[in-house]
Coordinates of C-alpha atoms and ligand atoms in Angstrom, one line a residue:
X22 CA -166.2 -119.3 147.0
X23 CA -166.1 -115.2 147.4
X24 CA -163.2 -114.7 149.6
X25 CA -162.1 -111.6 151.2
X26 CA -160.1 -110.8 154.3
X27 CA -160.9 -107.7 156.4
X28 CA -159.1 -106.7 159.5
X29 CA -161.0 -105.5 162.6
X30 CA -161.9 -107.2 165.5
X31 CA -164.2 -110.3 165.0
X32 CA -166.8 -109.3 167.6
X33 CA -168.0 -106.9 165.4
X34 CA -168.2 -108.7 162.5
X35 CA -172.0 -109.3 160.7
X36 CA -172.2 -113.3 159.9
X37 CA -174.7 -116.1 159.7
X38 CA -171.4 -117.5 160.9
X39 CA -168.2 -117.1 162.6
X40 CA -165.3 -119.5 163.0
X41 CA -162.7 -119.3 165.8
X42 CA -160.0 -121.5 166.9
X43 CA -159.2 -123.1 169.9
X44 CA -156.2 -125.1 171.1
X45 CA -155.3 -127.5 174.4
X46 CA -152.9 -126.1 176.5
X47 CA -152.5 -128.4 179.2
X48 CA -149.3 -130.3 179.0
X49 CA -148.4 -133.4 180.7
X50 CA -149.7 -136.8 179.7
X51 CA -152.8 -136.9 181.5
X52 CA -153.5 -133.1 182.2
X53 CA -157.1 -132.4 181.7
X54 CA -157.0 -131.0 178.9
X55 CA -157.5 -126.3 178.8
X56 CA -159.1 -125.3 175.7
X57 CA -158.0 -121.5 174.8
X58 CA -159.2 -119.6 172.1
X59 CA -157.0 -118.0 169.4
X60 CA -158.4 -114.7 169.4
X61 CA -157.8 -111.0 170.3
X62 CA -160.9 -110.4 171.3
X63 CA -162.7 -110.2 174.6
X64 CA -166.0 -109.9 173.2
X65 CA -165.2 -113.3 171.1
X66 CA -163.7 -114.6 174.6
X67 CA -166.7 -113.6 176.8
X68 CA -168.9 -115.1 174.4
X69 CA -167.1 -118.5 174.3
X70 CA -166.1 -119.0 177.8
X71 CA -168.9 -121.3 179.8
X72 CA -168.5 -123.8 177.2
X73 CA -164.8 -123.4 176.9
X74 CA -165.1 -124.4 181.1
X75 CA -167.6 -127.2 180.8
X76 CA -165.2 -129.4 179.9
X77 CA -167.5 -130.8 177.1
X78 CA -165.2 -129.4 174.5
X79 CA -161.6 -130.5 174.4
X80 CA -160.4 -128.8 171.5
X81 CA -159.1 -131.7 170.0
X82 CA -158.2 -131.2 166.1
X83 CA -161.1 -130.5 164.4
X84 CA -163.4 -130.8 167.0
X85 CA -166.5 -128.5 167.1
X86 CA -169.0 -126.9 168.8
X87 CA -171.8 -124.3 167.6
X88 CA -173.1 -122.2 169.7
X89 CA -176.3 -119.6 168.4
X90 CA -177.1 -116.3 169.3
X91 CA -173.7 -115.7 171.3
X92 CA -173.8 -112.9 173.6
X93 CA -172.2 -109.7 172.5
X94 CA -171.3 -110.6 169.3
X95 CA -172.7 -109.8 165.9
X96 CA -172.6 -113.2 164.4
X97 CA -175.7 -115.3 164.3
X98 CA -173.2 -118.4 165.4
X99 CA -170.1 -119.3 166.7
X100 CA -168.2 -122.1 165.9
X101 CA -165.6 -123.1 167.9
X102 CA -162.7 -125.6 165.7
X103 CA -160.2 -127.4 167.8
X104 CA -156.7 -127.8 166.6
X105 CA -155.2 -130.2 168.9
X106 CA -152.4 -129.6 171.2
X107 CA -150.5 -125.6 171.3
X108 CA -147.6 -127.9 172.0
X109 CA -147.8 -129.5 168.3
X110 CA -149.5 -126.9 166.7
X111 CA -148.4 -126.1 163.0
X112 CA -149.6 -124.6 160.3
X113 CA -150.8 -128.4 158.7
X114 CA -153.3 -128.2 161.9
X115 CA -154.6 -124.7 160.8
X116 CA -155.3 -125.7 157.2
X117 CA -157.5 -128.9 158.6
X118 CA -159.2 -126.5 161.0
X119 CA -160.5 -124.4 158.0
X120 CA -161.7 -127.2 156.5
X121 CA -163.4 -128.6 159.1
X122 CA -164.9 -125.3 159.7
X123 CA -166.7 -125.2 156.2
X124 CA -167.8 -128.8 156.4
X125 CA -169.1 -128.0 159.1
X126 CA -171.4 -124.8 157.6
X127 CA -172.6 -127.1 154.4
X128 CA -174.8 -129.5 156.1
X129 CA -176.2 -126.8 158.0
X130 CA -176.4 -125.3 154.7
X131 CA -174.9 -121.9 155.8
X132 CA -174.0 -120.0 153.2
X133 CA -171.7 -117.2 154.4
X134 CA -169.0 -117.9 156.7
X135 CA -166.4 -116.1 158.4
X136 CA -163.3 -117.8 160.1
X137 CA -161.1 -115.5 162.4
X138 CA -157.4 -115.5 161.7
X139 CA -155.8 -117.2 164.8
X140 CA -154.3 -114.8 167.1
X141 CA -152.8 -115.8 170.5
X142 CA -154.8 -114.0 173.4
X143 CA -151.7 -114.0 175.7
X144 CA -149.7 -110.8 175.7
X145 CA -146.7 -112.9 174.1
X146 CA -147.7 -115.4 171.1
X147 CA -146.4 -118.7 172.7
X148 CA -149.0 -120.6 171.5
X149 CA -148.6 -119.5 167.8
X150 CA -144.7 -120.4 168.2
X151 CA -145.2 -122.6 164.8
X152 CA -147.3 -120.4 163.0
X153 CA -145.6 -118.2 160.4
X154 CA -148.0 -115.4 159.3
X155 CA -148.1 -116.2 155.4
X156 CA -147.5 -119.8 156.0
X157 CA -151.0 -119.7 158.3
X158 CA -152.6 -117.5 155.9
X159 CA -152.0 -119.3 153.0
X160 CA -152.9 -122.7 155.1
X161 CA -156.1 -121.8 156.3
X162 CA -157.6 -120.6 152.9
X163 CA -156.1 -123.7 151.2
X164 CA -158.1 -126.0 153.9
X165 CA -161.0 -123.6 153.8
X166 CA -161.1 -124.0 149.5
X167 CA -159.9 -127.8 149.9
X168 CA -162.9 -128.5 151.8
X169 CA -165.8 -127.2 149.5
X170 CA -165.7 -129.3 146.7
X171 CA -168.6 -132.5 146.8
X172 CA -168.0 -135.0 144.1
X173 CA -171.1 -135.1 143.3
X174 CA -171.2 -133.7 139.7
X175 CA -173.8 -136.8 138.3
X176 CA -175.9 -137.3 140.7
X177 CA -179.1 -136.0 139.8
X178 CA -180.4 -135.4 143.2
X179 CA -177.2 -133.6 144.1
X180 CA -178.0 -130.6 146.7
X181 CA -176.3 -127.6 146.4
X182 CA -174.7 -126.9 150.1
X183 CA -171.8 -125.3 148.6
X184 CA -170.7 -122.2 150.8
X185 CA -170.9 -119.3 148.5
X186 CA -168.7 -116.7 150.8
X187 CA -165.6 -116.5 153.2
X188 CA -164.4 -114.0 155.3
X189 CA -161.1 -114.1 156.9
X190 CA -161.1 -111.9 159.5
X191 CA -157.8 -110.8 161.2
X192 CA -156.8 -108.2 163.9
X193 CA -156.0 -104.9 162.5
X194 CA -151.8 -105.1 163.4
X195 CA -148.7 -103.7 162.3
X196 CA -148.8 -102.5 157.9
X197 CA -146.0 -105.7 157.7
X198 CA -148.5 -108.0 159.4
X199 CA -151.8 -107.4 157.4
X200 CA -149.4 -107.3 154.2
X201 CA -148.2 -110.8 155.3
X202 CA -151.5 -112.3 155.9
X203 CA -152.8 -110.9 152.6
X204 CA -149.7 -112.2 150.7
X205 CA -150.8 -115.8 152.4
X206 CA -153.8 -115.6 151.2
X207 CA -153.3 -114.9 147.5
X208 CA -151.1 -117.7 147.2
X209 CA -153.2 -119.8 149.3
X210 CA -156.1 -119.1 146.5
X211 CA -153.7 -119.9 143.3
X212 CA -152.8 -123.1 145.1
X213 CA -155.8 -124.8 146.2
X214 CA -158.0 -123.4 142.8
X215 CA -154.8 -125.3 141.3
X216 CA -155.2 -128.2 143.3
X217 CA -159.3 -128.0 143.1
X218 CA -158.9 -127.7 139.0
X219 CA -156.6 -131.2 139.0
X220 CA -159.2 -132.6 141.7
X221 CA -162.0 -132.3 138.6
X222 CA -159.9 -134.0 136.3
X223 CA -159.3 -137.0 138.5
X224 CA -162.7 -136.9 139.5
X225 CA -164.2 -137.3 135.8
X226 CA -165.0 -140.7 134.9
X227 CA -162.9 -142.7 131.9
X228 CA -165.5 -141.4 128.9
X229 CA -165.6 -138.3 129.7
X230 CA -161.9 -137.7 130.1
X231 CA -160.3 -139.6 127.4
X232 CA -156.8 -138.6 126.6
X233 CA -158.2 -135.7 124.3
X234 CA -160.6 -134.1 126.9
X235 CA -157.5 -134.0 128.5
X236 CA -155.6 -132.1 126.0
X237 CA -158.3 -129.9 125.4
X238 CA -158.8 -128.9 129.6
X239 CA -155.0 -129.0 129.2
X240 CA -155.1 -126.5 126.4
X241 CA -157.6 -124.3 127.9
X242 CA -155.9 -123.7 131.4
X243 CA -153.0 -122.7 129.5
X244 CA -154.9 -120.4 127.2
X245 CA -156.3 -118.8 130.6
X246 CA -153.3 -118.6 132.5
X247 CA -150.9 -117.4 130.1
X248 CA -148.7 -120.1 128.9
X249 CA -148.2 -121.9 125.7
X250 CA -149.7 -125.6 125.2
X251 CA -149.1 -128.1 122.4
X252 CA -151.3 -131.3 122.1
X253 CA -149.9 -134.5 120.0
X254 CA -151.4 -137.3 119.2
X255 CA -150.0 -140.7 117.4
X256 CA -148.2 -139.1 114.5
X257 CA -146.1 -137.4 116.9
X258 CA -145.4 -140.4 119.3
X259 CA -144.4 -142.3 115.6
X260 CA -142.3 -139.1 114.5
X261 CA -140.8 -139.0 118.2
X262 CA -140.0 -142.7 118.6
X263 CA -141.8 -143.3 121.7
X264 CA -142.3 -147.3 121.0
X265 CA -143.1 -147.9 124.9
X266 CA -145.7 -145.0 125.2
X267 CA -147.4 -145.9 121.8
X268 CA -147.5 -149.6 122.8
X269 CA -149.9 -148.7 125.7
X270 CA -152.1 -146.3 123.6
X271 CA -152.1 -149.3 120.7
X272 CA -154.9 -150.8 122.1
X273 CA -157.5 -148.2 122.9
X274 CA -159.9 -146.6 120.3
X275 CA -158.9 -143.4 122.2
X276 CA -156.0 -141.6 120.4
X277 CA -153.7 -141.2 123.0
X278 CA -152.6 -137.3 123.8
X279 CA -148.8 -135.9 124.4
X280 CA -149.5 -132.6 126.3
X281 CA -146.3 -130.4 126.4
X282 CA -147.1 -127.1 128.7
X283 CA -144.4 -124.5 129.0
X284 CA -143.8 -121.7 131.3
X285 CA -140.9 -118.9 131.0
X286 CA -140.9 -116.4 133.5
X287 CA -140.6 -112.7 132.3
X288 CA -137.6 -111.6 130.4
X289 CA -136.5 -115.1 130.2
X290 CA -133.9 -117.1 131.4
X291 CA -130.1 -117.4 131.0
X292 CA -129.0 -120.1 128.9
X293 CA -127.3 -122.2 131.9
X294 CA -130.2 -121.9 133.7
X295 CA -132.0 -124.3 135.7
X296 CA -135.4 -125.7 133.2
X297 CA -137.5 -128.2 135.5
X298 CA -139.5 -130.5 133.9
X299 CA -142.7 -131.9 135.3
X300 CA -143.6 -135.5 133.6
X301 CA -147.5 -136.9 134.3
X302 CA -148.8 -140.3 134.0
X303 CA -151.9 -139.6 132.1
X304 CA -153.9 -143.1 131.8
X305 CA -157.1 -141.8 131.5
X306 CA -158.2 -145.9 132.2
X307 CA -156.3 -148.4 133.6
X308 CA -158.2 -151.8 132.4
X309 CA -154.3 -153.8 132.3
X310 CA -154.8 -154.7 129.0
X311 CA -153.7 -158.3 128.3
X312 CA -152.6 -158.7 131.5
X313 CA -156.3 -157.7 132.5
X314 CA -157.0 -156.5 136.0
X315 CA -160.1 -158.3 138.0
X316 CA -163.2 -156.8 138.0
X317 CA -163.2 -155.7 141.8
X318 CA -162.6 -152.1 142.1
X319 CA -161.8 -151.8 138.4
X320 CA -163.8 -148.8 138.1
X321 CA -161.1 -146.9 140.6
X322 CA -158.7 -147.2 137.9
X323 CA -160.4 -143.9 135.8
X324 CA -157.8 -142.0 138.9
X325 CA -155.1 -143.5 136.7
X326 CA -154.2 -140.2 135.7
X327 CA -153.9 -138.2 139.0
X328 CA -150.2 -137.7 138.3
X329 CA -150.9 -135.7 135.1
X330 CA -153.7 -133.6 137.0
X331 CA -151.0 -133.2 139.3
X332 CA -148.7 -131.5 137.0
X333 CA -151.8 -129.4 134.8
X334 CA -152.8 -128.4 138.1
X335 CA -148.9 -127.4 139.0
X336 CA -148.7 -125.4 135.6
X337 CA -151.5 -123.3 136.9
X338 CA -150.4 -122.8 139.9
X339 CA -146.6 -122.2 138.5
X340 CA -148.3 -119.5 135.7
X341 CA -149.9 -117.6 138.4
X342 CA -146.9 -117.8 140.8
X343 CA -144.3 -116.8 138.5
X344 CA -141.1 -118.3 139.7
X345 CA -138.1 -117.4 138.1
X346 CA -137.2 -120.5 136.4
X347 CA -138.4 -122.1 133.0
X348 CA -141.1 -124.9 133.7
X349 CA -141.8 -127.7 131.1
X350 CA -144.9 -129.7 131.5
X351 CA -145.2 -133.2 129.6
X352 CA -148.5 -135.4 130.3
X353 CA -148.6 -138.5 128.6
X354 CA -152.0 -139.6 128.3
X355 CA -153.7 -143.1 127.1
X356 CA -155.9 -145.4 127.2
X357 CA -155.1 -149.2 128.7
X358 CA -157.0 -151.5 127.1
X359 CA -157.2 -154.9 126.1
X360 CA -158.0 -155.2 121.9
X361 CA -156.9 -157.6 119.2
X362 CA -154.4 -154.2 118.3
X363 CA -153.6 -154.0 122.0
X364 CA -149.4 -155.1 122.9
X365 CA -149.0 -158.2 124.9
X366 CA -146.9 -159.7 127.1
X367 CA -143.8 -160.9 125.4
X368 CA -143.8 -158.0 123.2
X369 CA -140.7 -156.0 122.8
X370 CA -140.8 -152.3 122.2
X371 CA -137.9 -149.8 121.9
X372 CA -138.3 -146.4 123.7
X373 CA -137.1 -143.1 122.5
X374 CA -134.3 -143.2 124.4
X375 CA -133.2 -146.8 122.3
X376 CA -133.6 -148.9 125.1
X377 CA -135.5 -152.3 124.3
X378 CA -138.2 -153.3 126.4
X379 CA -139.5 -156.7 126.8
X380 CA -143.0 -156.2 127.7
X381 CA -143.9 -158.8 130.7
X382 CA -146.9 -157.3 132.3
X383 CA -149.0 -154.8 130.2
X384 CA -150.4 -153.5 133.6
X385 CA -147.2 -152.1 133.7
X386 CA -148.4 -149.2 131.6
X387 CA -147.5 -146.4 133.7
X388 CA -143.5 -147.0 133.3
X389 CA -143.8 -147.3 129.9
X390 CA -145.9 -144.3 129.2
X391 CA -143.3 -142.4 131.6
X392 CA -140.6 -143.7 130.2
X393 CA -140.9 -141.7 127.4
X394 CA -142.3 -138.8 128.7
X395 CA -139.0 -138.4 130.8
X396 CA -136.7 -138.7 128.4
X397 CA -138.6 -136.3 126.1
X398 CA -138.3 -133.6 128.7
X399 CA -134.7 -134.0 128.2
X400 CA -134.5 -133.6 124.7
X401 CA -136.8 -130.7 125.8
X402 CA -133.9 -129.1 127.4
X403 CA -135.1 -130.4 131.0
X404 CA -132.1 -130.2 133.5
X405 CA -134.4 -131.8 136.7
X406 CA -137.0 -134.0 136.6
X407 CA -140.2 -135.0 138.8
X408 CA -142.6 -137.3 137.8
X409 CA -145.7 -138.3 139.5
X410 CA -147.8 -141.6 139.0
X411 CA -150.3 -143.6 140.5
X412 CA -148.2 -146.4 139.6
X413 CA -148.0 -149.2 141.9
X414 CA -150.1 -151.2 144.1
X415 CA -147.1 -152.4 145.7
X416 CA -146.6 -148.6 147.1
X417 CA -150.2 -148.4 148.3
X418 CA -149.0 -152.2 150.3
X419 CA -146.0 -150.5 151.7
X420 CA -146.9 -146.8 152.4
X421 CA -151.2 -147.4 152.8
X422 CA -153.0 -143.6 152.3
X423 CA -150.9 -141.0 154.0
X424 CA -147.5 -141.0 152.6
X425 CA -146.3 -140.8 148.7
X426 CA -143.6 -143.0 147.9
X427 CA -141.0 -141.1 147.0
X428 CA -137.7 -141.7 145.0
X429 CA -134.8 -140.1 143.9
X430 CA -131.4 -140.3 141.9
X431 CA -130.1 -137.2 143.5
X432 CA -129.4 -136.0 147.1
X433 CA -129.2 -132.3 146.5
X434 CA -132.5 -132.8 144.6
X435 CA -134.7 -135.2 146.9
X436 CA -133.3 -132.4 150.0
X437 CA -134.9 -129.2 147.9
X438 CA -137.9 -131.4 147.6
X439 CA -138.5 -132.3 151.1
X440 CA -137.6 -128.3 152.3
X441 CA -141.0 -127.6 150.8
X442 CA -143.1 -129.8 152.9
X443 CA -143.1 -127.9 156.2
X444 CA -145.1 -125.5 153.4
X445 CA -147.0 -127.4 151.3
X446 CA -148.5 -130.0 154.4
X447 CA -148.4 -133.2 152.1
X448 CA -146.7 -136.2 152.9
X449 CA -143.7 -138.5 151.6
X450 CA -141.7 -141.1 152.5
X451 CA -138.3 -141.9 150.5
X452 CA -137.9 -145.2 149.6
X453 CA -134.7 -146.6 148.1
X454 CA -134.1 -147.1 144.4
X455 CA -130.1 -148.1 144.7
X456 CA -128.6 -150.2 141.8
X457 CA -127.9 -153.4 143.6
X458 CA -132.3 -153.7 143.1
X459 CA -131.4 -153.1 139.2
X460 CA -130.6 -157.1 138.8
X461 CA -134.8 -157.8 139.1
X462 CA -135.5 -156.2 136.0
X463 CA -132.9 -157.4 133.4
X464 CA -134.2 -159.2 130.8
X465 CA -132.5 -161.9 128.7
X466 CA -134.7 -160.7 125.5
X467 CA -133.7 -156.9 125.5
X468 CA -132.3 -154.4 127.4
X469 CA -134.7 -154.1 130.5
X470 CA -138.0 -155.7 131.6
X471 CA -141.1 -153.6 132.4
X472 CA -141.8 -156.0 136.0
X473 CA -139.3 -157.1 138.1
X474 CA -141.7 -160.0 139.8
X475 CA -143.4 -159.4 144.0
X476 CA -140.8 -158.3 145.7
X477 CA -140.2 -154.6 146.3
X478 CA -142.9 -153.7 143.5
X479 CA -142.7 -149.9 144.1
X480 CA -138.8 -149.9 144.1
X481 CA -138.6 -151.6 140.7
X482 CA -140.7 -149.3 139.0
X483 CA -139.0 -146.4 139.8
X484 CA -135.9 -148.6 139.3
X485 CA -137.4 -148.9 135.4
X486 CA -138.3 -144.7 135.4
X487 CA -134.6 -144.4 136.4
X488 CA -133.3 -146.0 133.9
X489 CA -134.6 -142.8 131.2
X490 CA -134.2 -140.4 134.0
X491 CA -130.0 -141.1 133.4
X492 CA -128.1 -138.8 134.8
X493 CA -130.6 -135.8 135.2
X494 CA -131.6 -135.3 138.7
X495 CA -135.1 -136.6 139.2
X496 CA -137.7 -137.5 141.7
X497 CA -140.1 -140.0 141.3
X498 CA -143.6 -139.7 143.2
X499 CA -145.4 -142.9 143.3
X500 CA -149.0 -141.4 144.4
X501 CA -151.2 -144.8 144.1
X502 CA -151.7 -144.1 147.5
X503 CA -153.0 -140.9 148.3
X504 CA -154.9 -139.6 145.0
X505 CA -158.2 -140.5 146.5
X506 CA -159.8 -139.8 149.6
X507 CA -161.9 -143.5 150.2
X508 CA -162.8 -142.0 153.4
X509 CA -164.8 -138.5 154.3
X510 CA -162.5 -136.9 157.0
X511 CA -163.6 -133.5 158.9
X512 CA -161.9 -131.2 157.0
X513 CA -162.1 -133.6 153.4
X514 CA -164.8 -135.0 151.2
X515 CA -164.3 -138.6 150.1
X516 CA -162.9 -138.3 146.1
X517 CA -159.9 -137.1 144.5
X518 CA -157.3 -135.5 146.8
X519 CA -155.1 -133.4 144.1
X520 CA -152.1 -134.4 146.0
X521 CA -148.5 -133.2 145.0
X522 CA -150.1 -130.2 143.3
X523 CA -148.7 -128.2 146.4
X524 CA -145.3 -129.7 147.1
X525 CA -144.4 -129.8 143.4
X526 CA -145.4 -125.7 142.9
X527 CA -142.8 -125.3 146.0
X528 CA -139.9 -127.6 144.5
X529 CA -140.4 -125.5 141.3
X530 CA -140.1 -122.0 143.7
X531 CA -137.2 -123.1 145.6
X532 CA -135.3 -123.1 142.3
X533 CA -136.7 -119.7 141.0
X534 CA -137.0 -117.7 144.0
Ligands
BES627 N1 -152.4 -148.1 137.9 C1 -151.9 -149.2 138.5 C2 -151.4 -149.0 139.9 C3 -152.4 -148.7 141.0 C4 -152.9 -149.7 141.8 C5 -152.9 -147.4 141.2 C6 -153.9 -149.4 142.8 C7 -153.8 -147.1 142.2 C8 -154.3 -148.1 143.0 C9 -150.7 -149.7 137.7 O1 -150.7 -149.4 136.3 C10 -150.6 -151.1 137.8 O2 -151.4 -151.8 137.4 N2 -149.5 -151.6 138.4 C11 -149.3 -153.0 138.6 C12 -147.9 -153.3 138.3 C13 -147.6 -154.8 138.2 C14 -148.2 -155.4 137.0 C15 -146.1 -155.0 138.2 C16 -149.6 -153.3 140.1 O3 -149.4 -152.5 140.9 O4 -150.2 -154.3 140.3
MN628 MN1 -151.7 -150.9 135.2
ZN629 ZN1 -151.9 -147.8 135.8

């Protein structure tokens, strides 16, 4: 998408369509509910008015109604996008909003939108209370580019509805102001082309992205953006010692991929510095191997690597960004399949760090391939850690699709995570990983088994990652839940979701700001 912001009043503004918001003022539980617009402009207020009163629109969130040919404006159309309540309004309810306005265009297929900045018409801004200028900014581009993408890359009789241009259009205010909403919206674009680049690579099916495709669209973002990429393969994992990550790849005809990504910010970093290291669970196919998975909804498992599109999508983000802080990305990619090479339960493999493990499960590929990849970005010279997987069903049982699972060994660490979340919209919810759950994974064989049985699925997996996460202070994001979209939503196609691309770029910040 073209995007550009101009500020002038919207009226004026030449556009097959224009986009303005509206929000429910009424409070009380059973108040009828009073639509308002969030706009400046008495020419956009005229023009939207009757249908405001009819009471047909309630501008609930993402509700919408067109009008054509409104009356003293220059736009061919106005659409009017609900946002909810003024009372609960946030910035989360702006980046739907935007989204909702473009999917709104593409069926229609109209090609050039512009959505107005909201602005409260009041004389004081009490319905914009929540709505930080660059926070707003950056939210409604990120919903407006969030919302584009189709998923439809093979279909053959795909139709191309994509909306080529945007215009943000924002009241001409103070110099601070404008430089505010134009600071929003350049980091708005960096995050959700970030978050759209690691969409693609969840979205590609299995044969397409093996673990080398995955080096190589690994290698070429960082070629782009500026930062320095090395892809290994099995010698490395041999010369390295990673037994548990190896064991996974053993199987597949696909040579697995090690993809280390570094970022150091302009005239580096002292040596006592802060380095954070971002560790991706790369399974480019999850089949279970041995322990094979039934054939139902098998084909889902090509997402199986939506934690390392996470973290190449991150990187970009981080390289365009430039935070002051050294960032290490490690994606650990392979293939899980079942082969007369391929481990098997019973097996016992020793990490890099030394620790045995006795294989129970080998669907329980994820901590294994992690559990290298963690303690490599120590040896790396990693002082925290985040990790994100799709890694148990158990977390999808517990959590369903809105919230990550979330875990951590470190207080100070999981609260600089969760500061970023006002920001970055996306959701988590901490679940416990204390030691007295460490007791379901000991194995009488070696030093730690790779299941700990039904109960508390989620929390024994991270309870595993822990284990090579040691003392550095981590944070695990079990994502199984929310890497695809399974159903369309009005600001969202159904698909890959890109989620933690966001929060993890603002964790990174908040240590290099
Ligand atoms: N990739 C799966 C987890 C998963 C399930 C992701 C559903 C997305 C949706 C993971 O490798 C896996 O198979 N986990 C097993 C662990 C079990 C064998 C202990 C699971 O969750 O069943
Ligand atoms: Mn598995
Ligand atoms: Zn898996």
């Amino acid at each position: 998408m073209d995007t550009k912001v101009l500020f002038q009043d919207a009226s004026a503004l030449a556009t097959p369509m224009l986009a303005v918001f509206a929000v429910d003022i009424a409070t009380g539980k059973d108040a009828d509910p009073i639509p308002v617009l969030l706009n400046t402009s008495d020419a956009v207020t005229n023009a939207a008015e009757k249908f405001i009163r009819s009471g047909e629109f309630k501008a609930g969130l993402c509700e919408t109604l067109l009008l054509h040919a409104p009356s003293g404006l220059k736009a061919e159309r106005l659409l009017i996008v609900g946002l909810g309540k003024a009372k609960t309004l946030s910035v989360d309810e702006v980046r739907k909003g935007a989204g909702a306005a473009v999917r709104a265009a593409k069926p229609r297929a109209i090609r050039d939108i512009a959505i107005a900045f909201p602005e409260d018409h009041a004389l004081s801004d009490e319905h914009l209370e929540n709505l930080p200028c660059v926070m707003t900014s950056r939210a409604l581009i990120e919903g407006a580019e969030l919302a584009e993408p189709e998923w439809d890359t093979y279909r053959s009789d795909r139709k191309d509805l994509s909306v080529r241009s945007l215009t943000v259009v924002a009241k001409d205010g103070e110099a601070l102001t404008n430089a505010e909403v134009l600071q929003g919206f350049h980091e708005g674009l960096i995050l959700a082309a970030a978050q759209n680049f690691a969409r693609t690579l969840v979205n590609e099916p299995g044969n397409i992205l093996t673990p080398t495709e995955m080096g190589k669209r690994a290698k070429a973002m960082c070629d782009a953006a500026g930062l320095t990429c090395e892809v290994f393969s099995t010698a490395k994992l041999t010369e390295l010692k990673m037994g548990a990550f190896a064991a996974v790849a053993q199987g597949s005809a696909e040579p697995p991929a090690l993809i280390v990504m570094t970022y150091i910010p302009e005239g580096g970093v002292a040596p006592d510095a802060p380095v954070m290291g971002l560790v991706g669970k790369g399974i480019t196919f999850d089949t279970g191997g041995i322990s094979i998975k039934p054939a139902d909804n098998m084909e889902k498992m090509k997402y199986d690597m939506a934690g390392s599109a996470a973290m190449i999508g991150a990187m970009q983000a981080i390289a365009a960004l430039k935070p002051k802080v050294k960032v290490i990305g490690v994606v650990c990619s392979a293939e899980n399949m079942p082969d007369g090479k391929a481990f098997k339960p019973g097996d016992v493999v020793t990490a890099m760090s030394g620790k045995t493990i006795e294989i129970i499960n080998t669907d329980a590929e994820g901590r294994l391939v992690l559990a290298d990849g963690l303690h490599y970005a120590k040896t790396l010279g990693c002082t925290h850690l985040v990790d994100a997987a799709t890694l148990t069903g158990a977390c999808v049982v517990a959590l369903g699709y809105n919230n990550v699972g979330l875990f951590s060994n470190d207080e100070e660490t999981w609260e600089k995570f969760m500061s970023g979340i006002p920001k970055s919209g996306e959701s988590f919810w901490r679940l416990p990983c204390t030691d007295d759950y460490r007791d379901q994974i000991k194995s009488q064989i070696g030093d730690i088994m790779n299941t700990g049985g039904r109960a508390a699925g989620a929390v024994t997996a991270a309870m595993f990652l822990k284990e090579f996460a040691g003392d550095t202070p981590w944070i695990h994001l079990d994502i199984a839940g929310c890497a695809w979209n399974e159903e369309v939503k009005p600001w969202l196609p159904k698909g890959p979701t890109g989620i933690a691309v966001r929060s993890i770029v603002e964790w990174v910040r908040s240590y290099g700001a």
